GROMACS .gro file of C-alpha atoms in nm:
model
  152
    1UNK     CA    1  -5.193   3.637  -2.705
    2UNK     CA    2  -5.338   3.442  -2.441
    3UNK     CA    3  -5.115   3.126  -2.507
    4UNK     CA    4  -4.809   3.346  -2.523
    5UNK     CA    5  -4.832   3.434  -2.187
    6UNK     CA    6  -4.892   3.107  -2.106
    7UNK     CA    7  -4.573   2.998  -2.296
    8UNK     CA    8  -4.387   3.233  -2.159
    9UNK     CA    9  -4.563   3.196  -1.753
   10UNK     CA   10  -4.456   2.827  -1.823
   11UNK     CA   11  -4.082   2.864  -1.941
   12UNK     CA   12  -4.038   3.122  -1.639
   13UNK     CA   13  -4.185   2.847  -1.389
   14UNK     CA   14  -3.937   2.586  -1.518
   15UNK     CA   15  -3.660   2.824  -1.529
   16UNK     CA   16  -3.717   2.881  -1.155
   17UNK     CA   17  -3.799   2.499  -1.137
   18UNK     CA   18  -3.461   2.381  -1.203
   19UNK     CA   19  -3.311   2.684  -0.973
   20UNK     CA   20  -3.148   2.982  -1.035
   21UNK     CA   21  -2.823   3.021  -1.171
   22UNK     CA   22  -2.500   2.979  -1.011
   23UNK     CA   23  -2.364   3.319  -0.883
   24UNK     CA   24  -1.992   3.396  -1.002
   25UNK     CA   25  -1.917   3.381  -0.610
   26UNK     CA   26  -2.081   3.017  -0.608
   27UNK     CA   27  -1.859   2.891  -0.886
   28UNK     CA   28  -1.538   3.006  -0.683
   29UNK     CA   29  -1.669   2.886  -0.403
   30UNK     CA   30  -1.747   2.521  -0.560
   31UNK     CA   31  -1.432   2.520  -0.750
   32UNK     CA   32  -1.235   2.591  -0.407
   33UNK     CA   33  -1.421   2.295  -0.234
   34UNK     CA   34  -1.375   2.095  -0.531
   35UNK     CA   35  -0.975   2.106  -0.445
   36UNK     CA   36  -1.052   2.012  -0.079
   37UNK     CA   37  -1.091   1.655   0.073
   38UNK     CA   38  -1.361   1.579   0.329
   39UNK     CA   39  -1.258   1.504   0.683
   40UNK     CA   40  -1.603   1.340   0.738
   41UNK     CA   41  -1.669   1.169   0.400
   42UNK     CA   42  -1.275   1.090   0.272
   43UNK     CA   43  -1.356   1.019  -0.045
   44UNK     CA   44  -1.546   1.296  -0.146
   45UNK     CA   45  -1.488   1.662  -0.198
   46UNK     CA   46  -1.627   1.943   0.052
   47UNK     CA   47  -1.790   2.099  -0.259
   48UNK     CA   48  -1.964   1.718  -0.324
   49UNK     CA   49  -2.025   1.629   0.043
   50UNK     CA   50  -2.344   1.678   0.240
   51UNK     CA   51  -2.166   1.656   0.584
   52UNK     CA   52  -2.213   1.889   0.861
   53UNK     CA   53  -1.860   1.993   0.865
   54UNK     CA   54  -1.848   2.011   0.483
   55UNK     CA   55  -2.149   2.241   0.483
   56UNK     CA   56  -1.953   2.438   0.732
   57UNK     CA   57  -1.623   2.470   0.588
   58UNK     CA   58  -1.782   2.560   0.259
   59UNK     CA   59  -1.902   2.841   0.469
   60UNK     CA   60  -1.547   2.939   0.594
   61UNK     CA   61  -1.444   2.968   0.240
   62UNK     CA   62  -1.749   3.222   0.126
   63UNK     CA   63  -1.653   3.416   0.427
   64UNK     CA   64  -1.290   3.408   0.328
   65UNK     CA   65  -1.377   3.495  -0.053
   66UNK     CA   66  -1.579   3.811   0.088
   67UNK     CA   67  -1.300   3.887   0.329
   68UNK     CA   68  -1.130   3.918  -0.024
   69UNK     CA   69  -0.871   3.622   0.009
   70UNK     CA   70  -0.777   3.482  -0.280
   71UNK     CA   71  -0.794   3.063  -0.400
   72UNK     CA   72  -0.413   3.011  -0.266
   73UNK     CA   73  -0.440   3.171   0.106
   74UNK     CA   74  -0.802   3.000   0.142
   75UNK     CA   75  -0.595   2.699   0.031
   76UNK     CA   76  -0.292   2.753   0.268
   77UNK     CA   77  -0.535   2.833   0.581
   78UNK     CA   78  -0.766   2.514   0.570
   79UNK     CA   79  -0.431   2.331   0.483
   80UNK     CA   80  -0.275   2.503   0.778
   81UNK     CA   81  -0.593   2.459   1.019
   82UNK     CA   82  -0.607   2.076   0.878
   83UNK     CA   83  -0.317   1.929   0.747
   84UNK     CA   84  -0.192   1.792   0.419
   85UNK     CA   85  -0.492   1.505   0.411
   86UNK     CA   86  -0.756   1.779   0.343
   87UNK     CA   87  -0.577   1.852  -0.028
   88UNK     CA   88  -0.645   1.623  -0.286
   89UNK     CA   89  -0.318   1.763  -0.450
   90UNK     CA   90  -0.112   1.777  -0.174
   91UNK     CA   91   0.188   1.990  -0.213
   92UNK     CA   92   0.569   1.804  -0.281
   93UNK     CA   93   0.726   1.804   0.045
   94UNK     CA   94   0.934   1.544   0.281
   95UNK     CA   95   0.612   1.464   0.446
   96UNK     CA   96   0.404   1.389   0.186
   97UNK     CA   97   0.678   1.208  -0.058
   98UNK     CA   98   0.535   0.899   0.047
   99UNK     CA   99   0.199   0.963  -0.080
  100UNK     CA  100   0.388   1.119  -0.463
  101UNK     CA  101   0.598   0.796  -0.508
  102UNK     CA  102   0.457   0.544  -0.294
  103UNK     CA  103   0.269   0.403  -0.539
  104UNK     CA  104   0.512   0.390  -0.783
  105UNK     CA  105   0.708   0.229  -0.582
  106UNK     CA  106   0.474  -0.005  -0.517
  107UNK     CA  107   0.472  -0.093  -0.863
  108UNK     CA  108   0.827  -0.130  -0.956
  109UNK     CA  109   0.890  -0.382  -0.616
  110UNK     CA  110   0.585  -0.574  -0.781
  111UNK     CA  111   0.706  -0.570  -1.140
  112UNK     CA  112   1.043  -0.664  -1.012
  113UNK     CA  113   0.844  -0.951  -0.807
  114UNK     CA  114   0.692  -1.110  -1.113
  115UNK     CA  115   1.041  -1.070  -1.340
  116UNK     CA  116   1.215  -1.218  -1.040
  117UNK     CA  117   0.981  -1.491  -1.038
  118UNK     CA  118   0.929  -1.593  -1.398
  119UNK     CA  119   1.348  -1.538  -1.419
  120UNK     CA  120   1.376  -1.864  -1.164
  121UNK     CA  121   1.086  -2.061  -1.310
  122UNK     CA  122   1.239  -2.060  -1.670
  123UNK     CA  123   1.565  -2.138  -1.477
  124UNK     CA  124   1.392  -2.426  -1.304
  125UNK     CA  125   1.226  -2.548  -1.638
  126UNK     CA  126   1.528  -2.545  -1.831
  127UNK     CA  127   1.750  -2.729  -1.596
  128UNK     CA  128   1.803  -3.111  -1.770
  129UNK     CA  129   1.653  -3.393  -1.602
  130UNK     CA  130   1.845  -3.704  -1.435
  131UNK     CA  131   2.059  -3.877  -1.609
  132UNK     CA  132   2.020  -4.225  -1.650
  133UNK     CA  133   2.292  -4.291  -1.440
  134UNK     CA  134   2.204  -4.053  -1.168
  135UNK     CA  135   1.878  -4.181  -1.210
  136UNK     CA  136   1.953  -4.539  -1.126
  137UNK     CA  137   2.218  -4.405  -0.849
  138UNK     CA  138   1.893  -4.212  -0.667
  139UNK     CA  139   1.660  -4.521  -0.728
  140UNK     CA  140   1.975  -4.749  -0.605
  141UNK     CA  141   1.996  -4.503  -0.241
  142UNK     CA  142   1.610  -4.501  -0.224
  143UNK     CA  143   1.630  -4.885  -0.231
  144UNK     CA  144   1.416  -4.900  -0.536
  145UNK     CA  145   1.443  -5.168  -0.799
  146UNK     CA  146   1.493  -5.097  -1.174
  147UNK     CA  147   1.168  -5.185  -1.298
  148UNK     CA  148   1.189  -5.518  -1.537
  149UNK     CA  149   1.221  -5.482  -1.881
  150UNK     CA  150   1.353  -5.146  -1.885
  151UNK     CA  151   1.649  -5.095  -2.141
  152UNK     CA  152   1.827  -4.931  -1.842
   0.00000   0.00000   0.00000
């Protein structure tokens, strides 16, 4: 009996140990910062980020959750409040079009680079040399001799 308690005493402490389990308004909370970029950190999510203002907006959004807001107005005010750079998904507008197809773009000026490029080295490696006659005519304007012995 005695070592059941124990057992049990001992999963109990571990349990607590490791913490106690996410409340349902934690998850919406985490999965709302998850979707937001952090103005202090940049490359991290508010829900990832242990910056002052991180710890703060997370805040804002539990107090907007109890307000009874819902994931897309919590959304639209910190986009509002921010701008577009705090979504990670910003939304498809004129302003942000740059940051959808930019780097396609990007690619497609590059990929038309390199064909660009290997197009005019083929055309320079498949262009015939000198004759021999415009060979000798260069060699005769450079003042160069036909070397002795040459069949030329």
């Amino acid at each position: 009996m005695k070592s059941a308690l124990r057992a049990l005493a001992l999963s109990l402490a571990l349990g607590y140990a490791h913490g106690a389990p996410a409340s349902p308004d934690d998850r919406r909370v985490t999965e709302i910062a998850s979707e937001l970029r952090c103005l202090v950190c940049q490359n991290e999510s508010i829900a990832a980020s242990r910056a002052d203002l991180a710890v703060d907006l997370r805040g804002q959004i539990r107090q907007q959750l109890d307000a009874g807001r819902t994931e897309a107005e919590i959304l639209a005010y910190m986009e509002a409040r921010y701008g577009d750079f705090i979504l990670y998904r910003p939304r498809l507008k004129a302003a942000t079009l740059l940051l959808w197809f930019g780097p396609a773009a990007l690619l497609a000026a590059g990929l038309a680079a390199l064909a660009l490029t290997l197009r005019r080295r083929r055309a320079r490696r498949d262009r015939p040399a000198l004759t021999p006659q415009q060979r000798q005519a260069a060699n005769a304007l450079l003042g160069i001799e036909a070397e002795k012995g040459s069949g030329s």
